[in-house]
Coordinates of C-alpha atoms in Angstrom, one line a residue:
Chain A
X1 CA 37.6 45.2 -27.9
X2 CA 34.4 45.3 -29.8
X3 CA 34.6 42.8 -32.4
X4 CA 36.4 40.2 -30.8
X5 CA 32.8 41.0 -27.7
X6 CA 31.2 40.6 -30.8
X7 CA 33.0 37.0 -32.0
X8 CA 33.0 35.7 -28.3
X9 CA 29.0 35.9 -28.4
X10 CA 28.5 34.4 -31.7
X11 CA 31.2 31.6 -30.9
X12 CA 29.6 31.0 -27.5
X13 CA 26.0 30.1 -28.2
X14 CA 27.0 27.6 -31.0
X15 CA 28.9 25.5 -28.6
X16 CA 27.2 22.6 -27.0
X17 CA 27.0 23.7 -23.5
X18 CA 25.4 21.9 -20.4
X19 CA 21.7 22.6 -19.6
X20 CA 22.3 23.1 -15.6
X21 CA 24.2 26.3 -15.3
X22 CA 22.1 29.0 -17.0
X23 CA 24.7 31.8 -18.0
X24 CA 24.1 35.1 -16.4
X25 CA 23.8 37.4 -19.6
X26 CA 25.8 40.5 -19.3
X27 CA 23.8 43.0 -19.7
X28 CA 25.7 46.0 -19.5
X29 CA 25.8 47.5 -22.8
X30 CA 29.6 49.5 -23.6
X31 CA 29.1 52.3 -25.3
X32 CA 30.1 51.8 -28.8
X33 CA 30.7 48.2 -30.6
X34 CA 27.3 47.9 -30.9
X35 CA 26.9 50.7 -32.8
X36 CA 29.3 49.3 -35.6
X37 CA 28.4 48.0 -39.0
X38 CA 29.4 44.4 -38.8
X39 CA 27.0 44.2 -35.2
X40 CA 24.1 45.8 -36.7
X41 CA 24.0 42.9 -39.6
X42 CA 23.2 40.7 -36.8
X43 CA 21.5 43.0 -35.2
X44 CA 19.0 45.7 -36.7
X45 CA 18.1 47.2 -33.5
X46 CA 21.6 47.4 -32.3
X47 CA 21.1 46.2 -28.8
X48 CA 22.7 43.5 -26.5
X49 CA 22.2 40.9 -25.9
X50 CA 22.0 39.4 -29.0
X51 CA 21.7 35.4 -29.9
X52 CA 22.5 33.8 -33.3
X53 CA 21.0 30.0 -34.1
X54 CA 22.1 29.3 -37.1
X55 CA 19.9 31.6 -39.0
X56 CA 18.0 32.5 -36.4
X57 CA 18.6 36.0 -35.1
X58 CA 17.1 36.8 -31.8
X59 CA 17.6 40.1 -29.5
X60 CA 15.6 41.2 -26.2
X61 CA 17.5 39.1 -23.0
X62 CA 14.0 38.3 -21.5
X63 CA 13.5 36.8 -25.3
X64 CA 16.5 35.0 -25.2
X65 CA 16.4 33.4 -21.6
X66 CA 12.7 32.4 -22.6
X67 CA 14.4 30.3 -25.7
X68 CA 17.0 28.9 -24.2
X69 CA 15.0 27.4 -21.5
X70 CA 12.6 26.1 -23.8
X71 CA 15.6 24.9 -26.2
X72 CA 17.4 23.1 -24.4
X73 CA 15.0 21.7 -21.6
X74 CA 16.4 23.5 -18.3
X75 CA 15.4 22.5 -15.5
X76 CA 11.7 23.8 -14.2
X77 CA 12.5 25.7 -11.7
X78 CA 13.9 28.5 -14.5
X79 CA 10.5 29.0 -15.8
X80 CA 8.0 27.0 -13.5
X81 CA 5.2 25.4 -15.6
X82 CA 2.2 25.8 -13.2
X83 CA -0.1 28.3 -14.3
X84 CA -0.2 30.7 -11.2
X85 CA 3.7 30.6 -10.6
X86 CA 5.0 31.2 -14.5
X87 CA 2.3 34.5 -14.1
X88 CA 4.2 35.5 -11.2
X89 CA 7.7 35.3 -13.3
X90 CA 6.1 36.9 -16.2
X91 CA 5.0 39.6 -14.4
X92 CA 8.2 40.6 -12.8
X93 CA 10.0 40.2 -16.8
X94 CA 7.3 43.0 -17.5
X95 CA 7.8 45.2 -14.7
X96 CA 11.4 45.5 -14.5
X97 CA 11.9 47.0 -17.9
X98 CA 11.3 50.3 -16.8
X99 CA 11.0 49.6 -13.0
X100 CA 14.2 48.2 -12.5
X101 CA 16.7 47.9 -15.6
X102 CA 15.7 51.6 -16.8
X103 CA 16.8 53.2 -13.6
X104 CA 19.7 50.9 -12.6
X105 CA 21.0 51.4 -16.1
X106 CA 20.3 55.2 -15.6
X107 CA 22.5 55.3 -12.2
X108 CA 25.6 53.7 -14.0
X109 CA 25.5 56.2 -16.5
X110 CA 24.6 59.4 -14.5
X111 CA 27.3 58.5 -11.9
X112 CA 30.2 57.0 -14.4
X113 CA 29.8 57.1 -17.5
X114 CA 28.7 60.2 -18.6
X115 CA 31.2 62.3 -16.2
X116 CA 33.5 59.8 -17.3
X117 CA 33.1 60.4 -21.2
X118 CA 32.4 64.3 -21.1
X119 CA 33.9 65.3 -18.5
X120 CA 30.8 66.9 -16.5
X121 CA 28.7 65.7 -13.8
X122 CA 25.2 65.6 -13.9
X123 CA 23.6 68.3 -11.8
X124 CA 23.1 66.3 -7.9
X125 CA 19.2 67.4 -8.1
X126 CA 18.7 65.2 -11.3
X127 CA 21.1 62.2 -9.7
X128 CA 19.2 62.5 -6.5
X129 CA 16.1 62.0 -8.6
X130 CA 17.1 59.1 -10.0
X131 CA 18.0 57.3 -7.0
X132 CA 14.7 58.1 -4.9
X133 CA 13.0 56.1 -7.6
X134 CA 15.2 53.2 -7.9
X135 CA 14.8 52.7 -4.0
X136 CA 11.2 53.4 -4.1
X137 CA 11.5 50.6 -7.1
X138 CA 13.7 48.5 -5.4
X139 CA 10.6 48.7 -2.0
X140 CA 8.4 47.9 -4.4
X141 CA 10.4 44.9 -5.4
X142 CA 11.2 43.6 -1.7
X143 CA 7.1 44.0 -0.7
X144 CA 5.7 42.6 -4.0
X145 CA 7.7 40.2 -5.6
X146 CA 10.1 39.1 -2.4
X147 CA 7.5 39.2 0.5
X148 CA 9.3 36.9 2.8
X149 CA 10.3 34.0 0.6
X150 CA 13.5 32.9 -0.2
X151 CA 13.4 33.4 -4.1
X152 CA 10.9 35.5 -6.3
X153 CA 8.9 32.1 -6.7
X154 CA 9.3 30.6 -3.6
X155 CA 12.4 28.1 -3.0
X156 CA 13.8 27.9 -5.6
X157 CA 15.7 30.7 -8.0
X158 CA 13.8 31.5 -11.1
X159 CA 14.5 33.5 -14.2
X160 CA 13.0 36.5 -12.5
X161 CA 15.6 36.6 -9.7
X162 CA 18.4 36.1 -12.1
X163 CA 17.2 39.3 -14.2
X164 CA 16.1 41.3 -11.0
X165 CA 20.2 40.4 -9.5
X166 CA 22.1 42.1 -12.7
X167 CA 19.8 44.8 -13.2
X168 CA 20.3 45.3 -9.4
X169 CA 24.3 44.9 -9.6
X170 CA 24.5 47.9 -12.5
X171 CA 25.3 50.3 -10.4
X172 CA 28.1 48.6 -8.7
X173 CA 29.8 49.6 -12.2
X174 CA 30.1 53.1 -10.8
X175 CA 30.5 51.8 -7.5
X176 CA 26.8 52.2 -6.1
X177 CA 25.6 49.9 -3.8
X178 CA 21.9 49.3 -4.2
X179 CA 22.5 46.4 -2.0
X180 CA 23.1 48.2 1.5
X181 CA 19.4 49.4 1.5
X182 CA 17.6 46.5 2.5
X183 CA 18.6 43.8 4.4
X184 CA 16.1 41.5 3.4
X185 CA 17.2 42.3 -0.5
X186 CA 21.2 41.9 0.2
X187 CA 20.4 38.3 1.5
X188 CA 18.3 37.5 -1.1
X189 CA 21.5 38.5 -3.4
X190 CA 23.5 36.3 -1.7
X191 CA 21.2 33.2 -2.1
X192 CA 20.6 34.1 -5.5
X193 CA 24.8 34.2 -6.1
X194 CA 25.4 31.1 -4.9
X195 CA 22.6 28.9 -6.6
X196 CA 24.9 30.5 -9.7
X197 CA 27.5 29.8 -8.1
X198 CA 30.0 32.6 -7.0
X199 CA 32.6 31.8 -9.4
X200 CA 30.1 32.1 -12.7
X201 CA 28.4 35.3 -11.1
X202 CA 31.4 37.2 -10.7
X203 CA 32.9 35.4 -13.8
X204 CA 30.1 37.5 -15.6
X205 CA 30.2 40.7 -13.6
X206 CA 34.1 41.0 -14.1
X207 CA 34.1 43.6 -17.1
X208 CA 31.1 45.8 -15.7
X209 CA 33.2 45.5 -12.3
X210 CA 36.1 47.1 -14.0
X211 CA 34.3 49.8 -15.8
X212 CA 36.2 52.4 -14.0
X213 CA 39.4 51.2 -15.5
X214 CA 37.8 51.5 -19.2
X215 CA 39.8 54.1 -21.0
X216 CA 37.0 55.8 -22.9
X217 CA 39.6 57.4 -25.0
X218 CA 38.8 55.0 -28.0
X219 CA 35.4 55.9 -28.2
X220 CA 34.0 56.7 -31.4
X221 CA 34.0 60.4 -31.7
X222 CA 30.1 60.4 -33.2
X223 CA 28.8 58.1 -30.2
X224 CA 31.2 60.5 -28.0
X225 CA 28.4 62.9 -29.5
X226 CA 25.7 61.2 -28.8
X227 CA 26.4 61.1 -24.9
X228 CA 27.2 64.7 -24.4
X229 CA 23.6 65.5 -26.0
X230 CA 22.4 63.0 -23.4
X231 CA 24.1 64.8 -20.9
X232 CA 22.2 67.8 -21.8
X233 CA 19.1 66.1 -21.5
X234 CA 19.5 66.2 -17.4
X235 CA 20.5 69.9 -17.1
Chain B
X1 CA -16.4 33.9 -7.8
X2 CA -15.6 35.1 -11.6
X3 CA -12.8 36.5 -13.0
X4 CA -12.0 40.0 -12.7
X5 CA -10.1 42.7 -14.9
X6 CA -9.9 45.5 -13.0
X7 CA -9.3 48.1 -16.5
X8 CA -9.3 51.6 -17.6
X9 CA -10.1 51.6 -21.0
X10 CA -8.3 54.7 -21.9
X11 CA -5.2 53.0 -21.2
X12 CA -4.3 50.7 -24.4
X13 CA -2.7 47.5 -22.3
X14 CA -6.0 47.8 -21.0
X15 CA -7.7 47.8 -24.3
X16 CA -5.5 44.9 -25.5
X17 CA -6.6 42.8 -22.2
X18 CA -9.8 43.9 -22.3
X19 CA -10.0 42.7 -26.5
X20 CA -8.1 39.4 -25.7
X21 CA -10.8 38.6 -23.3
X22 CA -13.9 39.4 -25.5
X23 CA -12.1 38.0 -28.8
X24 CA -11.8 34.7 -26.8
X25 CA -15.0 34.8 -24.9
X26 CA -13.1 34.6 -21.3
X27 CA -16.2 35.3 -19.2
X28 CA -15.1 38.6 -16.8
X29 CA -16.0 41.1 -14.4
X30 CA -15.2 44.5 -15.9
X31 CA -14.5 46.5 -12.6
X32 CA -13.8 50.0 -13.5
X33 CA -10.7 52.0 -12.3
X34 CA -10.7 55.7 -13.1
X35 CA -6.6 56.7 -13.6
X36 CA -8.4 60.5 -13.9
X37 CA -9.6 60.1 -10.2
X38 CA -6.3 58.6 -9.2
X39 CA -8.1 55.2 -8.8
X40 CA -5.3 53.3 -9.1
X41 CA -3.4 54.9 -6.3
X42 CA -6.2 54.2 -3.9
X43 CA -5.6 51.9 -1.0
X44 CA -8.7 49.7 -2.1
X45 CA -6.9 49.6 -5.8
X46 CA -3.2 48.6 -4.2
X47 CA -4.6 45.8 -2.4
X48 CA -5.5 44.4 -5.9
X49 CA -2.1 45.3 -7.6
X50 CA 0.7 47.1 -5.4
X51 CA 2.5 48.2 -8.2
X52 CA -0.3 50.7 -8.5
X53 CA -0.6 50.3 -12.4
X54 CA -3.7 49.0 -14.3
X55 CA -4.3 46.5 -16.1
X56 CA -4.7 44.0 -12.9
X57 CA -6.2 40.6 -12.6
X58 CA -8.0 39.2 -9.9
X59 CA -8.9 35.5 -10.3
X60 CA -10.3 33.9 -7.2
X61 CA -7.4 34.2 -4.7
X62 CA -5.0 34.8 -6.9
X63 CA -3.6 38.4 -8.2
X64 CA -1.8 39.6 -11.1
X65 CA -0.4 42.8 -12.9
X66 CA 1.1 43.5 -16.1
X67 CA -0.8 42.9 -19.7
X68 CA 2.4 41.4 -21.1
X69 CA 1.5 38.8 -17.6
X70 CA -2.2 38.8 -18.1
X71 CA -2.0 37.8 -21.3
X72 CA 0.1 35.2 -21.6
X73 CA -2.0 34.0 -18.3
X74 CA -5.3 34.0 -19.8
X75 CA -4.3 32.5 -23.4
X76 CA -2.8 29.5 -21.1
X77 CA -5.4 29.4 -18.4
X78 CA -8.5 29.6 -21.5
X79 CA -6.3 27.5 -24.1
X80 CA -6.4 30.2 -26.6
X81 CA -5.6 29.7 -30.4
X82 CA -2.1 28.7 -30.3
X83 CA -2.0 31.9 -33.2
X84 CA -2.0 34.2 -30.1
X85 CA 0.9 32.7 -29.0
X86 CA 2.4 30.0 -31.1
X87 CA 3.9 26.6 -29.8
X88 CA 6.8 26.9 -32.2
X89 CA 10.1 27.9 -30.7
X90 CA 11.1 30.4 -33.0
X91 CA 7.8 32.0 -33.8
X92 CA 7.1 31.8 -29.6
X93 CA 10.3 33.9 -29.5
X94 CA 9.5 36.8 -32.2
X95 CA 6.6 37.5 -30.2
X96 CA 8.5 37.4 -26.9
X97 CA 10.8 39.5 -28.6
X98 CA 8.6 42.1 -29.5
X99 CA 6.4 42.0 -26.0
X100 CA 10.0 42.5 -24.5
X101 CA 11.5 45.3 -26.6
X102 CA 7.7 47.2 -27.0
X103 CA 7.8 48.9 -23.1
X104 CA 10.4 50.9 -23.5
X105 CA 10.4 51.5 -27.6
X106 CA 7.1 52.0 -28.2
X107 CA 4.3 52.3 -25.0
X108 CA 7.1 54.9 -23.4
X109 CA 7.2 57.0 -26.7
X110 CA 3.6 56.5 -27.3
X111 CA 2.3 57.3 -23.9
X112 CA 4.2 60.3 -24.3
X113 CA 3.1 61.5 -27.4
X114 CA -0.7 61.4 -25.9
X115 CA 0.5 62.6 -22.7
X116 CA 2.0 65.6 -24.2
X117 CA -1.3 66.1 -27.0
X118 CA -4.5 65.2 -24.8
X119 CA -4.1 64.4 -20.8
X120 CA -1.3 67.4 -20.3
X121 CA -3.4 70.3 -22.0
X122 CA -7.0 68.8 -20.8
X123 CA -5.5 68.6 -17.4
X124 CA -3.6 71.9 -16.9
X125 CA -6.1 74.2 -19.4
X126 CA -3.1 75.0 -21.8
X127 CA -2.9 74.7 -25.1
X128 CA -0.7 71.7 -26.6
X129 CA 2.9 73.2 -27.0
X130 CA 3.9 72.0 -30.4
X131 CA 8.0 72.1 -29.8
X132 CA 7.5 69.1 -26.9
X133 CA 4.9 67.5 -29.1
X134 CA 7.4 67.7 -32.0
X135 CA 10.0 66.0 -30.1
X136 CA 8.2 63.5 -28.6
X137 CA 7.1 62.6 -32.1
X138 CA 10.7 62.2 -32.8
X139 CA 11.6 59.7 -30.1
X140 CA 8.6 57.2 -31.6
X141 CA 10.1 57.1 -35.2
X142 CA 13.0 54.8 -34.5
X143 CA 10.3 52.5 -33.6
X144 CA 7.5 53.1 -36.4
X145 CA 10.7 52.8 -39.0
X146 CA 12.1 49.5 -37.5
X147 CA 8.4 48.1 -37.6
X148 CA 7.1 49.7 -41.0
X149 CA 10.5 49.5 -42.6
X150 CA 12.3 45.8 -41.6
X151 CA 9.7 44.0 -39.3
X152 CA 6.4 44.2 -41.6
X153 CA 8.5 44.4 -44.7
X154 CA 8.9 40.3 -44.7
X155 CA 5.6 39.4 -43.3
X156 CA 2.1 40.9 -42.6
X157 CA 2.2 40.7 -38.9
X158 CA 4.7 41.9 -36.1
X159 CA 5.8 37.9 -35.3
X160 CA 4.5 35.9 -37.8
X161 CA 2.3 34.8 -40.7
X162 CA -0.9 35.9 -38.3
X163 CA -2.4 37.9 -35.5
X164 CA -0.4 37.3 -32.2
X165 CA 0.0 39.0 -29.0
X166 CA 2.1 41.5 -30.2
X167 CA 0.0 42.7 -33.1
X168 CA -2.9 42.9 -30.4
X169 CA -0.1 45.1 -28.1
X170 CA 1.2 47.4 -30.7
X171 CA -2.4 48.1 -32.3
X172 CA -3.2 49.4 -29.0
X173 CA -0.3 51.2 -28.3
X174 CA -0.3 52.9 -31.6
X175 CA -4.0 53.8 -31.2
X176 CA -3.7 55.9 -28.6
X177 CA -1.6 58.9 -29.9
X178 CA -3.7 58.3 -33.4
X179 CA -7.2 58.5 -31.6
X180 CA -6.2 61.7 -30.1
X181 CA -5.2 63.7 -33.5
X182 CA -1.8 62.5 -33.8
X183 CA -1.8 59.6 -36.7
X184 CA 1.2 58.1 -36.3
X185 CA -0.1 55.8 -39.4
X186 CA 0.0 58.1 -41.8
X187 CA 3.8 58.3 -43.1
X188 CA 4.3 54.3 -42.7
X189 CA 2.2 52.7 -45.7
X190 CA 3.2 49.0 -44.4
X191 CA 1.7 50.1 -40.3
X192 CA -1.1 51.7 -42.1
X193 CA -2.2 48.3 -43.8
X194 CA -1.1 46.3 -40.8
X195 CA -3.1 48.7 -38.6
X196 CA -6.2 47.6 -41.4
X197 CA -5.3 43.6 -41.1
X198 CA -5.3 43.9 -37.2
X199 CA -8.7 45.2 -37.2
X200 CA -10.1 42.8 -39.3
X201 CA -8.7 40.5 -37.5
X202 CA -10.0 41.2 -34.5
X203 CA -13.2 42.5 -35.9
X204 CA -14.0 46.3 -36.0
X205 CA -16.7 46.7 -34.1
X206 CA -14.6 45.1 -31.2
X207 CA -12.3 47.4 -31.7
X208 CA -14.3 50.1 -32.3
X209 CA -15.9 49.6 -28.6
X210 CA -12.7 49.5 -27.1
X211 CA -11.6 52.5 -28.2
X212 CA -15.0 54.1 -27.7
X213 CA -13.8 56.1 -24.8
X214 CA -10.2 57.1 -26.2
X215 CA -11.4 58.3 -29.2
X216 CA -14.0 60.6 -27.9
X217 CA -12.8 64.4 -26.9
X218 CA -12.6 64.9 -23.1
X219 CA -15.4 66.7 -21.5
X220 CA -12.9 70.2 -19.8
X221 CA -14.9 70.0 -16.9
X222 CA -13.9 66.3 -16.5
X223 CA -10.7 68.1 -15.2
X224 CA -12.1 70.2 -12.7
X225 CA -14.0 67.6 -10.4
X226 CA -10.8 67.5 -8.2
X227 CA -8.5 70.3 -8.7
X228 CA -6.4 69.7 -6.1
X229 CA -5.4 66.2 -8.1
X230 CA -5.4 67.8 -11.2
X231 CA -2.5 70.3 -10.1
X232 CA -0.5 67.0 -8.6
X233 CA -1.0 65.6 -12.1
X234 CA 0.3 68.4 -14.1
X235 CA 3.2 68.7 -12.8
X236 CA 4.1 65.1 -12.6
X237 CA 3.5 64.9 -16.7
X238 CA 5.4 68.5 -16.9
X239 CA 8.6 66.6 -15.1
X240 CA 7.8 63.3 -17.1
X241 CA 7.7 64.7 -20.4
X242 CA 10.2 67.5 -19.8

């Protein structure tokens, strides 16, 4: 399963593709493939996303959406060029690193994949934790960067909303609904899905939808490691 | 109505804002926000940036937050040396890269690492405990190897042939455990004469004035003017760094 992720990727951004639909990065990263020798010749710092141009080696998705916009010349809207409304997409790329993907990514692990891989829960005190702070985040999100538009920027879906969505859908890996909090947020989700376009967004959420079917059996015994001393970190 | 940088000088994306400013000679109200006092949790500071988090940016009407933001902001809005932020694709994206991968790989572990060695012990009265300190360390060397040992081995500065945004970032980052007693320099040899090109770079006495208050020792009683919010603070770093 991990090389031929690891072939797909490289195949996929050396074909000619069209400049309207903006792919949906997956951003979930499966324990394992990228840990492996042949990924971390592309990639030193062993993380996904990862984009190959030719010689050109690039990781970091905010990175990567930046270049592909430039690139290929997608339409403004992605990355608006006026001054004050580019600032207001910027800030939200900064921000969610540890506002909204650290968390997000923290309640897919804390309620699937760890219990999943060793076999124990997390104590409920450390879970509960984690999810006051990714709905204070996600508050945060809906007052600041929301407010009562219809997209991030205004009317039109940026590459802020498209991060913000599949940091927010994480979760749903295990099964946890960020969504249901807010109504405000679950209708933004639902413009934001279709100017994708349902079929590409759920397209690109298929595998992290069908996390609970992965049989973690095949995991590498050392990164099998690695996650139990994780686990230990949250007792 | 000028601009204003609403900073805290012992924080280093304030520094770096705070140097990009001078270095370019953006013309700015410094207005002062105390993270000691809790300043940035006051309701007067969250009308300026909700998130609660300084740096913050006030020009005219309009409001910003984040350095990684400000930055890029005021090198467009000021037409900064394209150096800062080059106009090439692939060199733009190196230093897009590194503003990207730098919150959680090296401000997080950094922060904590100072945390842990200045504004836990000065705060709570207790001596630094050198097990925490130890492993915090430990979670900043995956960075300082990848940067001393891959990044600065093929060229002399984090994104390119010279001085960008994310050489001003990481200088200040990486200042801040070093000013407090904890060089983080001294076992990488290609940081340490990085470290040396940034500062000439952006000229040390620059430098040196930014980091005036960071590298001084904290006055104890400093910690005392409001006990109440000193005991709140403590035991928010003891569950952040725990």
């Amino acid at each position: 399963m991990g090389r031929k992720a690891f072939c797909l990727w490289e195949t996929w951004f050396s074909l000619p593709w069209s400049p309207s639909t903006l792919r949906p990065l997956l951003f979930l990263p499966l324990p394992g493939h990228h840990h492996s020798k042949e990924y971390r010749e592309i990639n030193p710092l062993k993380k996904l996303p990862s984009l190959k141009d030719g010689k050109f080696i690039l990781s970091e998705s905010v990175a990567i959406l930046f270049y592909l916009c430039r690139k290929y010349s997608t339409p403004s809207h992605w990355y608006p060029p006026d001054l004050h409304t580019r600032a207001r997409v910027d800030e939200f790329m900064a921000w969610q690193h540890t506002a909204i993907q650290l968390p997000m990514s923290k309640i897919l692990w804390i309620k699937m994949l760890i219990p999943m891989i060793t076999g124990e829960e997390v104590p409920a005190e450390k879970t509960e934790q984690m999810l006051v702070e990714a709905k204070n985040n996600m508050q945060l999100f809906e007052e600041k960067f929301l407010q009562d538009k219809m997209f991030i920027t205004g009317d039109h879906i940026s590459l802020a909303d498209l991060v913000a969505l599949v940091e927010m859908m994480q979760p749903m890996g295990s099964k946890y609904n960020v969504f249901l909090n807010s109504s405000k947020i679950a209708e933004w989700r639902m413009r934001v899905e279709l100017a994708i376009g349902s079929g590409l967004f759920w397209e690109a959420h298929d595998r992290l939808m069908k996390l609970a079917e992965w049989d973690c059996s095949t995991l590498d015994p050392m990164v099998k490691e690695k996650i139990c001393e994780l686990l230990q970190k949250f007792k | 109505m000028p601009l204003e940088l609403f900073l805290d000088l012992y924080s280093p994306p304030c520094r770096a804002v705070y140097i990009f400013a001078r270095k370019n000679g953006i013309p700015f109200e410094l207005r002062p926000v105390e993270l000691g006092l809790g300043e940035h949790l006051k309701p007067e500071f969250l009308k300026v940036n909700p998130l609660g988090k300084v740096p913050a940016l006030k020009d005219g009407d309009f409001l910003l937050a984040e350095s990684v933001a400000i930055l890029l902001y005021l090198s467009r809005k000021y037409r900064a040396a394209t150096h800062w932020y080059p106009t090439e694709l692939q060199a733009r994206a190196r230093v897009d890269e590194y503003l990207a991968w730098q919150h959680t790989a090296v401000q997080l572990p950094a922060c904590n690492v100072y945390l842990c060695k200045s504004l836990l012990p000065h705060f709570s009265g207790q001596p630094v405990d050198p097990v925490q300190l130890d492993r915090l360390l430990g979670k900043l060397k995956p960075a300082l190897q990848h940067l001393d040992g891959q990044v600065l081995a093929t060229k002399p500065f984090l994104a390119t042939e010279q001085l960008s945004l994310a050489d001003l970032m990481a200088f200040t980052e990486l200042m801040q455990p070093t000013a407090v007693g904890c060089d983080i320099f001294q076992d990488w040899p290609q940081l340490a004469a990085w470290r040396a090109r940034v500062e000439a770079a952006l000229g040390p006495e620059l430098v040196q004035d930014a980091h005036r208050l960071v590298l001084q020792p904290r006055d104890p009683r400093d910690a005392q003017r409001d006990p109440k919010l000193a005991q709140e603070l403590v035991q928010r770093l003891l569950e952040r760094l725990s």
